[in-house]
mmCIF file of C-alpha atoms in Angstrom:
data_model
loop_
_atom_site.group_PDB
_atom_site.id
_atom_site.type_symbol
_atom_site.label_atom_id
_atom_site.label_comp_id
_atom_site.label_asym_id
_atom_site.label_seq_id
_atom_site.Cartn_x
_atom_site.Cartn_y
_atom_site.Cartn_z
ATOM 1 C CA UNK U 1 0.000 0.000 0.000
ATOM 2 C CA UNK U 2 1.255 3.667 -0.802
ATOM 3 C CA UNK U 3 1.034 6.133 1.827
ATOM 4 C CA UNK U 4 -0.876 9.474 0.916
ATOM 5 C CA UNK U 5 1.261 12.238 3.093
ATOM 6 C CA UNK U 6 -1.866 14.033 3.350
ATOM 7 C CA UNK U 7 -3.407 11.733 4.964
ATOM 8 C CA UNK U 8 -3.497 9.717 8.321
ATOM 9 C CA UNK U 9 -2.078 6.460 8.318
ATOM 10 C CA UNK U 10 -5.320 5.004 9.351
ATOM 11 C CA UNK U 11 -6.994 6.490 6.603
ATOM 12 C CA UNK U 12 -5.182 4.660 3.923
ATOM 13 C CA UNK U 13 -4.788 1.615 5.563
ATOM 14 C CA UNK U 14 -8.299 0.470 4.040
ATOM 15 C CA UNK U 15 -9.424 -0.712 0.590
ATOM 16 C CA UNK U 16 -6.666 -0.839 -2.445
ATOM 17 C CA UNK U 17 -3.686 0.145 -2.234
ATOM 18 C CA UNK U 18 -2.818 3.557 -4.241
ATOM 19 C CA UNK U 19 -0.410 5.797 -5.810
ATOM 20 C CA UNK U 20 2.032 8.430 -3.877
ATOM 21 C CA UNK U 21 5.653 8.969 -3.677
ATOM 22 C CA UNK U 22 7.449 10.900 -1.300
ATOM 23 C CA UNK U 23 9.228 13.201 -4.140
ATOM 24 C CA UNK U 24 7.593 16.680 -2.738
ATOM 25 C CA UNK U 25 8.557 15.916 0.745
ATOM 26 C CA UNK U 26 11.938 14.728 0.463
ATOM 27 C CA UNK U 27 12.542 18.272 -1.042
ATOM 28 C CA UNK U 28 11.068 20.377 1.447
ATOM 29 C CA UNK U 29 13.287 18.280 3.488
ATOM 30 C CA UNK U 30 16.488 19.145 1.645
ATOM 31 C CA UNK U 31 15.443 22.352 1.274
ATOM 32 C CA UNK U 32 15.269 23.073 5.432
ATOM 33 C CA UNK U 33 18.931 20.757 5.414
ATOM 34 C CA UNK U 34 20.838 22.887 2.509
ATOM 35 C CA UNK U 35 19.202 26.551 1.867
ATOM 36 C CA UNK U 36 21.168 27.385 -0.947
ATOM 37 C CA UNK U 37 19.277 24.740 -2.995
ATOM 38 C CA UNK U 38 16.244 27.309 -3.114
ATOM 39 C CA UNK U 39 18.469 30.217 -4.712
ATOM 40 C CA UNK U 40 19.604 27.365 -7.224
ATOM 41 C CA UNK U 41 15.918 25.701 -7.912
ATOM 42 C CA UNK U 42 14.581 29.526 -8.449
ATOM 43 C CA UNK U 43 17.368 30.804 -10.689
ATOM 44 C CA UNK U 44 16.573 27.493 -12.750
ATOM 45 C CA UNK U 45 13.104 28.494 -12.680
ATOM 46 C CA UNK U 46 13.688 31.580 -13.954
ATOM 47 C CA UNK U 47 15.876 30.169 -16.945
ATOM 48 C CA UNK U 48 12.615 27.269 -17.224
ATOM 49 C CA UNK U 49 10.277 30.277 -17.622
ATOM 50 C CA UNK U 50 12.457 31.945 -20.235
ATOM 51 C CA UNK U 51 12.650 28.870 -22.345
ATOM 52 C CA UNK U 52 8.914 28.348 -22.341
ATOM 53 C CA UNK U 53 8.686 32.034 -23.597
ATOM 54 C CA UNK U 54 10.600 31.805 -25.915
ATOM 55 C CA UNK U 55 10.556 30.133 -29.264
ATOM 56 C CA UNK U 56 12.815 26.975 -29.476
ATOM 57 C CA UNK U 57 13.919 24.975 -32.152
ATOM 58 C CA UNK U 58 12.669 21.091 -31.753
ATOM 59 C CA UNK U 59 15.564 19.266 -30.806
ATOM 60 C CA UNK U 60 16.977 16.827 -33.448
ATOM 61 C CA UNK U 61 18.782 14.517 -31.565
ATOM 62 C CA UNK U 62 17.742 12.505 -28.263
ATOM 63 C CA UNK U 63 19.390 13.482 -25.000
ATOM 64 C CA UNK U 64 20.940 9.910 -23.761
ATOM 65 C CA UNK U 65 21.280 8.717 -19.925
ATOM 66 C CA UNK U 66 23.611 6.135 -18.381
ATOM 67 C CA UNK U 67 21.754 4.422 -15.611
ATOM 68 C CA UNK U 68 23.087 2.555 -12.571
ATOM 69 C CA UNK U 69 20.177 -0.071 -11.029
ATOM 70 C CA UNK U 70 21.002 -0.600 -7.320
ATOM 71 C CA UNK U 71 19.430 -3.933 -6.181
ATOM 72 C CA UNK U 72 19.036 -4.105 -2.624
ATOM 73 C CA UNK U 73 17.554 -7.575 -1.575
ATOM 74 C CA UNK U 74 16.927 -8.509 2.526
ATOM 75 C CA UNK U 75 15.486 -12.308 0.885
ATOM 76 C CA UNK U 76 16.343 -14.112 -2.393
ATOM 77 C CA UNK U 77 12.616 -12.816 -3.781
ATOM 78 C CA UNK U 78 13.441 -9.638 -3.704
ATOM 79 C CA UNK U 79 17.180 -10.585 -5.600
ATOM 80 C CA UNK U 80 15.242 -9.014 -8.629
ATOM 81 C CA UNK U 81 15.952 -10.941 -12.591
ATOM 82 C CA UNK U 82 18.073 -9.037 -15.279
ATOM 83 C CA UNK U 83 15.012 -9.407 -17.263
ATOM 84 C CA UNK U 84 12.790 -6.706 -14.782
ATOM 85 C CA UNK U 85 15.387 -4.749 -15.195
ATOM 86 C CA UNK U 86 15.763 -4.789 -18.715
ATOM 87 C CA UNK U 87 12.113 -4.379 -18.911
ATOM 88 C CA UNK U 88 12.753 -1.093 -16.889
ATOM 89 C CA UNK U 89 15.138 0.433 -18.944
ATOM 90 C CA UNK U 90 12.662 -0.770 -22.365
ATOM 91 C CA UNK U 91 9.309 1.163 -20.841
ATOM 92 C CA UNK U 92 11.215 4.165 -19.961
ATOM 93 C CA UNK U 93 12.639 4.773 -23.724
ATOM 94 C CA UNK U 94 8.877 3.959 -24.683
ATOM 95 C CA UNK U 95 7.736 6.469 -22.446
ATOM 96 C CA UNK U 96 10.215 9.170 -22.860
ATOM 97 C CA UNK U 97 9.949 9.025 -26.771
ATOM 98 C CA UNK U 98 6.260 8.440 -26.766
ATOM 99 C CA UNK U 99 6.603 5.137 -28.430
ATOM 100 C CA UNK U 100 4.173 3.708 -25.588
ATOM 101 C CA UNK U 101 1.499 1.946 -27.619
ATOM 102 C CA UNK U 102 -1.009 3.196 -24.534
ATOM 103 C CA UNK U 103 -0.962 6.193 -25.655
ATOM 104 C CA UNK U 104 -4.140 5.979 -27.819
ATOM 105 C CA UNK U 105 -5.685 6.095 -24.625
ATOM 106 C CA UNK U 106 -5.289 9.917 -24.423
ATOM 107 C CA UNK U 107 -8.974 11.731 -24.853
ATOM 108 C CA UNK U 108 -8.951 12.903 -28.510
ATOM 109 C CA UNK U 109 -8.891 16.583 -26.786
ATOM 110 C CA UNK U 110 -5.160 16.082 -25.996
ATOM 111 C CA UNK U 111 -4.009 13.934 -28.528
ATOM 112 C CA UNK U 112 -2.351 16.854 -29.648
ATOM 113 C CA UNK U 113 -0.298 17.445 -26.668
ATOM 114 C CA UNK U 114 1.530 13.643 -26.592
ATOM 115 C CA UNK U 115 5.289 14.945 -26.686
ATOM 116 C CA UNK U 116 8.201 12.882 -27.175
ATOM 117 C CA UNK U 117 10.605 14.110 -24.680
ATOM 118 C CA UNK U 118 13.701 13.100 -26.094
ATOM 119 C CA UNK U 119 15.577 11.359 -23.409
ATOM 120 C CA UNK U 120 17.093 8.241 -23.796
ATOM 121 C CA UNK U 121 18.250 5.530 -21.068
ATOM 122 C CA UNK U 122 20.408 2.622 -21.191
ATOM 123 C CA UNK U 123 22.002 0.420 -18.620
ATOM 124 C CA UNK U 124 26.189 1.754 -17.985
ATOM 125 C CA UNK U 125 28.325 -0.355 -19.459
ATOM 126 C CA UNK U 126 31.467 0.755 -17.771
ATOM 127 C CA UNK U 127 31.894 0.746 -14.558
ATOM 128 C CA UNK U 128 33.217 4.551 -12.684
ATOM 129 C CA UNK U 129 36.915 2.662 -13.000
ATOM 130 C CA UNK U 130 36.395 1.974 -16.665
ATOM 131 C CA UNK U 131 35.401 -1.470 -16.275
ATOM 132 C CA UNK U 132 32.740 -3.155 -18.133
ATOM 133 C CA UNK U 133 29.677 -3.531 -15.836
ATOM 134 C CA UNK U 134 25.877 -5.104 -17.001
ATOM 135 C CA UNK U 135 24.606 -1.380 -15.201
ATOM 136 C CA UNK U 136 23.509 -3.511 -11.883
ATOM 137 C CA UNK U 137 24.763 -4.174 -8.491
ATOM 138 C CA UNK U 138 23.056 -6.431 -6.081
ATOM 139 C CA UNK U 139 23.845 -6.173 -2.656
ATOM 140 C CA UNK U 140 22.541 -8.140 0.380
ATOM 141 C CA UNK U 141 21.103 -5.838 3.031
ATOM 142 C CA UNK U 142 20.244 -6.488 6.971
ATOM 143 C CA UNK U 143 17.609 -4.099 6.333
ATOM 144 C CA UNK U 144 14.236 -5.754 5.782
ATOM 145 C CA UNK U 145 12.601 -1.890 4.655
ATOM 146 C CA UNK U 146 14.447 1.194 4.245
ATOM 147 C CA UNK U 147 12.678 4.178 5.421
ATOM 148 C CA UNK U 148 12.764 6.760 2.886
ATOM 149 C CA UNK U 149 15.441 8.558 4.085
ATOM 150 C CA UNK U 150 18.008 8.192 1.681
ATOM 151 C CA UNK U 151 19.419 5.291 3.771
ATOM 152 C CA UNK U 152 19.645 2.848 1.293
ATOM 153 C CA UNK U 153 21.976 5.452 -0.494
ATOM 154 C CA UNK U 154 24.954 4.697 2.221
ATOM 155 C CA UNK U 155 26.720 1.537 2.887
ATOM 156 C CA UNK U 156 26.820 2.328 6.206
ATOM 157 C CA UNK U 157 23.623 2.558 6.564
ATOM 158 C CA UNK U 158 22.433 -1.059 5.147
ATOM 159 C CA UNK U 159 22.492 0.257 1.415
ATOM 160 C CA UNK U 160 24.754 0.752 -1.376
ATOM 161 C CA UNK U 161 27.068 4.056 -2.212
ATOM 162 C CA UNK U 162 26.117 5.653 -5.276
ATOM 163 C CA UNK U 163 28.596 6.001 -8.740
ATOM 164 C CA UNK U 164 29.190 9.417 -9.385
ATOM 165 C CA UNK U 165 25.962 11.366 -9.660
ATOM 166 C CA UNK U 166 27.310 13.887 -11.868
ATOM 167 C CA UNK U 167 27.737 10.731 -14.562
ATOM 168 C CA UNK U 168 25.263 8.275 -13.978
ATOM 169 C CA UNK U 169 21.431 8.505 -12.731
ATOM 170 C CA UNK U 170 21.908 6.063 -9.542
ATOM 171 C CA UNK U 171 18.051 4.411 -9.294
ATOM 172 C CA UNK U 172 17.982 2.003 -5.950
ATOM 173 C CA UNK U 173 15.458 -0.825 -5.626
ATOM 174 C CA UNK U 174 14.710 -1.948 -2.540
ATOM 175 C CA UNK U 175 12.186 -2.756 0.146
ATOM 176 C CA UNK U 176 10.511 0.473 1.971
ATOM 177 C CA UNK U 177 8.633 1.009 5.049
ATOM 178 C CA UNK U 178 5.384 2.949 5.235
ATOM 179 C CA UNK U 179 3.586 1.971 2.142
ATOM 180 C CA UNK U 180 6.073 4.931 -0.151
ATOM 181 C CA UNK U 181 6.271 3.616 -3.760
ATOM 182 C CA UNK U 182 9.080 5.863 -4.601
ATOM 183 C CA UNK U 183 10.576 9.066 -4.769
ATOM 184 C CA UNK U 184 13.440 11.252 -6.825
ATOM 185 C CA UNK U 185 15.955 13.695 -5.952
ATOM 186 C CA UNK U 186 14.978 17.322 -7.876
ATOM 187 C CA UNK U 187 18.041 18.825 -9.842
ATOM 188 C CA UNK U 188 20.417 21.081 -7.396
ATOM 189 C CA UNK U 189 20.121 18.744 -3.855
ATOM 190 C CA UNK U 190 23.169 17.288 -2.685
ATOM 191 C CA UNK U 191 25.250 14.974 -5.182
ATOM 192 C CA UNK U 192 25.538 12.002 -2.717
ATOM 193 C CA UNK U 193 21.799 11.417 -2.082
ATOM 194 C CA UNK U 194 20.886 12.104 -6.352
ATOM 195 C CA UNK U 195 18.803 9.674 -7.901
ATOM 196 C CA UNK U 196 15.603 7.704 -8.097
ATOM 197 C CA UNK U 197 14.187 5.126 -5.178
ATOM 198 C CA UNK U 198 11.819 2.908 -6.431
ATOM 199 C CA UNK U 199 9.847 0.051 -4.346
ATOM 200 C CA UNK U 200 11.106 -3.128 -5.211
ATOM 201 C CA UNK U 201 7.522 -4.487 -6.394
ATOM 202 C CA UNK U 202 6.778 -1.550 -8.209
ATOM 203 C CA UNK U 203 9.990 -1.809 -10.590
ATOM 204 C CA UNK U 204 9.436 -2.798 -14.502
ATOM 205 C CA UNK U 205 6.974 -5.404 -15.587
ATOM 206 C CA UNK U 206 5.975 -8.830 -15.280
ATOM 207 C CA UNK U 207 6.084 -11.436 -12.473
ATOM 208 C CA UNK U 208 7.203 -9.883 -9.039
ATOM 209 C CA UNK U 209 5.323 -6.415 -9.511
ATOM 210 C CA UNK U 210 2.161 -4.929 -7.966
ATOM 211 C CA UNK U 211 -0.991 -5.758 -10.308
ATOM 212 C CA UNK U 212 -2.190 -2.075 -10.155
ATOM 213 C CA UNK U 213 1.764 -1.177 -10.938
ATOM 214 C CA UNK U 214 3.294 -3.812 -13.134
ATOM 215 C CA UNK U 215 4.134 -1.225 -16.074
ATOM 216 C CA UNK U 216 7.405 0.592 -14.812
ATOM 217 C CA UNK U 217 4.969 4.003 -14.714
ATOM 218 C CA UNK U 218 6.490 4.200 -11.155
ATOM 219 C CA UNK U 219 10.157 4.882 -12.361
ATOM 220 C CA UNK U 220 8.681 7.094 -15.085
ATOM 221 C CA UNK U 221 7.084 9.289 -12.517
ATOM 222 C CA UNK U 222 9.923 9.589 -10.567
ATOM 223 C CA UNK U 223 12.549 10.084 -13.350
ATOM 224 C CA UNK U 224 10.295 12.874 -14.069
ATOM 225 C CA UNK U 225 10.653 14.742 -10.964
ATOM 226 C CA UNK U 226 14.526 13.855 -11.229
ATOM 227 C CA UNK U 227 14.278 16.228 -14.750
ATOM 228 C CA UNK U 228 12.317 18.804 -12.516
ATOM 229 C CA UNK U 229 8.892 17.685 -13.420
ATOM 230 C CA UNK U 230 6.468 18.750 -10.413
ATOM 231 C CA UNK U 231 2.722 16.756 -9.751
ATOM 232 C CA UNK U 232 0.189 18.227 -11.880
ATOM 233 C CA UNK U 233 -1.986 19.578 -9.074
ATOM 234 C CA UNK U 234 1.435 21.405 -7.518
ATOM 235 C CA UNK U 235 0.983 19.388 -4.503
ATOM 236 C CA UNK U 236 -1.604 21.660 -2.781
ATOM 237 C CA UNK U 237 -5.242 20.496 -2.787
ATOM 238 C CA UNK U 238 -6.980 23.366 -2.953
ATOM 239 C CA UNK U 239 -6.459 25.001 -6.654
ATOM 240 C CA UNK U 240 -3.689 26.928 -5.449
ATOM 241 C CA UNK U 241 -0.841 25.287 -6.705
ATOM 242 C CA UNK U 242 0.876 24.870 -9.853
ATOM 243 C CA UNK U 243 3.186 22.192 -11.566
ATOM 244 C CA UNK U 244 4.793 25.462 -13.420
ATOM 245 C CA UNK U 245 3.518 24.109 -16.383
ATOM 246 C CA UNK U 246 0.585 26.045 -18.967
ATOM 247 C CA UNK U 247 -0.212 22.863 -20.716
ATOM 248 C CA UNK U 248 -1.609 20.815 -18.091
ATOM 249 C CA UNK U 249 -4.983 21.880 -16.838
ATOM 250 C CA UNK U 250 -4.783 23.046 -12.932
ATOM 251 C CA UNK U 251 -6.224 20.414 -11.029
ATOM 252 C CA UNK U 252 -7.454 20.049 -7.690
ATOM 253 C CA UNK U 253 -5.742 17.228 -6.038
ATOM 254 C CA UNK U 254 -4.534 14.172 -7.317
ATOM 255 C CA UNK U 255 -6.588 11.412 -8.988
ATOM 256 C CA UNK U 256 -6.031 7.401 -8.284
ATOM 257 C CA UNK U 257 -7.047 4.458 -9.955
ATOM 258 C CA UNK U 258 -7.747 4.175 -13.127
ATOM 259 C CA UNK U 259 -10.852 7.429 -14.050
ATOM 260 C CA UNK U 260 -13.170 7.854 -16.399
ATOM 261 C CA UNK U 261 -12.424 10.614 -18.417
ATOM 262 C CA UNK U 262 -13.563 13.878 -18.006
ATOM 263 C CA UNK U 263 -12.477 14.095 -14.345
ATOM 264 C CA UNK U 264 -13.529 17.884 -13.304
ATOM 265 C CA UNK U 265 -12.153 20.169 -10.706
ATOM 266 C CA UNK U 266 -10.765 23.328 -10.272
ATOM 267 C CA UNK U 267 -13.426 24.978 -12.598
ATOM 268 C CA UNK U 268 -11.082 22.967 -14.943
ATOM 269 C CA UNK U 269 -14.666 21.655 -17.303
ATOM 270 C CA UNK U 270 -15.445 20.474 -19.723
ATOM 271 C CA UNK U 271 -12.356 18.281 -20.191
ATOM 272 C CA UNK U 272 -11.037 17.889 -16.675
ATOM 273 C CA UNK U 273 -7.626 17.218 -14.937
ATOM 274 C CA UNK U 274 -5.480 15.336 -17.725
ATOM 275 C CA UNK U 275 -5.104 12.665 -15.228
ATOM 276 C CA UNK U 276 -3.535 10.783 -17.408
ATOM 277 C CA UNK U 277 -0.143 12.065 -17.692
ATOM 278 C CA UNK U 278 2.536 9.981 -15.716
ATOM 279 C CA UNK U 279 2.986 13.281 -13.097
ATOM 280 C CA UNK U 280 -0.270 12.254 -11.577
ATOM 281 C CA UNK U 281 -1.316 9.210 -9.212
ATOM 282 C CA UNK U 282 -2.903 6.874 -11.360
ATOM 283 C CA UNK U 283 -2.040 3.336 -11.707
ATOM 284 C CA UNK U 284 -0.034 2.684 -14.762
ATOM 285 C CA UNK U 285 -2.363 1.007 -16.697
ATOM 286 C CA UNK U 286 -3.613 4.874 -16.639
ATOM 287 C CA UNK U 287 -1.184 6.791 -17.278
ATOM 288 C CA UNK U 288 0.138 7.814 -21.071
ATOM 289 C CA UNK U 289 1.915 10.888 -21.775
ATOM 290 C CA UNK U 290 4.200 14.167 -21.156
ATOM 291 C CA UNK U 291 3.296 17.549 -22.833
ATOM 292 C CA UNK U 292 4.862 19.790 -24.546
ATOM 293 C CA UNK U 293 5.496 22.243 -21.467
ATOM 294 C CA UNK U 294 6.891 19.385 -19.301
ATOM 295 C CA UNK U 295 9.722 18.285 -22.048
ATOM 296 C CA UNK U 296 10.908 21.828 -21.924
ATOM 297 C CA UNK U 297 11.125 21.731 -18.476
ATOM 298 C CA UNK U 298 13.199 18.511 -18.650
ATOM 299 C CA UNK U 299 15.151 19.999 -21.470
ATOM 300 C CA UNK U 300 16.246 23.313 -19.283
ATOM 301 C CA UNK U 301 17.490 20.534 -16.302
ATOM 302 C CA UNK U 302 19.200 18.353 -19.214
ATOM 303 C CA UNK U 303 20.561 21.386 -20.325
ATOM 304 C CA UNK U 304 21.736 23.044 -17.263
ATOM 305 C CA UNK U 305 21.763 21.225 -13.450
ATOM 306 C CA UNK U 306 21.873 17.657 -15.398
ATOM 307 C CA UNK U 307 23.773 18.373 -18.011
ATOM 308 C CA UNK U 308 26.978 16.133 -16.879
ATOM 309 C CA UNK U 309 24.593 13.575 -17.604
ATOM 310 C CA UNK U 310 24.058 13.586 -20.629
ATOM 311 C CA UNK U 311 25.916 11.329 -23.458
#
């Protein structure tokens, strides 16, 4: 089950289990911990905001990732195959190029909006001493569920160092407490906690994975936040927040399950929240596409606070 930080415990403990991550609150976190990450998240606002003004020039060539996959395993079912892995890696170069065959599901209203983001991913295959790796690490941990605190991010903690974060995106699988299906490190926090944390039942597809979460949408959604993408509702539930984006309709709160389309809030009518884009809560089967205003966003981060990344 995933926890909803707005609500109590209690409250959630009933019925099925649904979508959160713990993205929003890990930064507000960070942000009390190191203040000069606000000064550096606004000035990359500001640079975000003058790209969307502006008039860009579609990119012509894919931005490509080298990922790290950090398996952390308390029991031998949790030792995670190559192949969910693989799978991983396939659905978010799908996802991130709009080649997901899902995305027909989009309401005919936004079909128009389905952007390829042009970010590729593939597993490292050298190592951060120049030896060949597969791009995975397995480690056996004393820690049957890692709160998310960045623990699992420290050997000394029960979890696994990250490679350099300035070369590789560092994603960690593993156990956590508290229901939290995952959460991502925004550009500009400190380079020895960066990456993505994913739940180990809610990584890539197949046999192993939560039925409601079986599709890899998880490390999509969180991948997103790592390229500065914020939840469409802004993480307020009253219409006062924003995701900084003009392309996504300003929705109330976020939506779960799977909805019927049109989903209305926020005087948002007659087409709704696009609860369908993978910065929402819906379960994967649910979830199809990025707009146009989000790639940009990712584009600025790719282009400035991730730009080491990139090969």
């Amino acid at each position: 089950m995933f926890t909803d930080l707005h609500r109590p415990a209690s409250a959630i403990t009933e019925g099925a289990p649904r979508r959160t991550c713990a993205s929003a609150a890990m930064h507000l976190r960070l942000l009390e911990a190191y203040p000069d990450i606000r000064k550096r998240q606004a000035d990359l606002e500001k640079r975000t905001s003058s790209r969307m003004a502006s008039k860009t020039v579609a990119r012509s060539t894919p931005y490509g990732i080298r990922v790290v996959v950090h398996v952390l395993f308390h029991n031998e079912t949790d030792n995670i195959p190559d192949e969910r892995i693989h799978s991983q890696i396939d659905v978010l170069n799908e996802d991130f190029r709009a080649r997901n065959a899902d995305r027909v599901g989009v309401p005919a209203v936004w079909a128009g909006l389905v952007d390829d983001a042009m970010v590729e991913f593939e597993l490292a295959s050298q190592d951060p001493d120049g030896n060949p790796t597969t791009g995975i690490t397995r480690t056996r941990t004393d820690v049957a569920e890692f709160e998310a605190d960045d623990s699992m991010k420290s050997a000394a903690t029960g979890g696994i160092d990250p490679w350099p974060t300035d070369r590789y995106l560092n994603i960690w699988v593993c156990r956590l407490n508290g229901g939290i299906l995952g959460y991502a490190q925004f550009p500009n926090g400190p380079a020895h906690t960066d990456g993505v944390v994913i739940l180990t039942t809610a990584f890539g597809r197949g046999d192993g994975t939560h039925p409601k979460f079986s599709l890899g949408r998880t490390t999509t959604h969180e991948v997103g936040h790592f390229l500065n993408l914020r939840h469409i509702w802004g993480d307020t539930e009253d219409c006062s927040g924003t995701d900084f984006v003009k392309d996504t309709p300003n929705a109330e709160g976020p939506n779960y399950d799977t909805p019927t389309f049109p989903e209305v809030s926020c005087n948002n009518g007659p087409n709704g929240d696009m609860f369908m884009n993978y910065m929402d809560y819906v379960d994967d089967a649910a979830m199809f596409m990025f707009t146009p205003g989000q790639v940009v966003r990712m584009h600025v981060a790719l282009d400035g606070p991730r730009k080491s990344l990139v090969s």
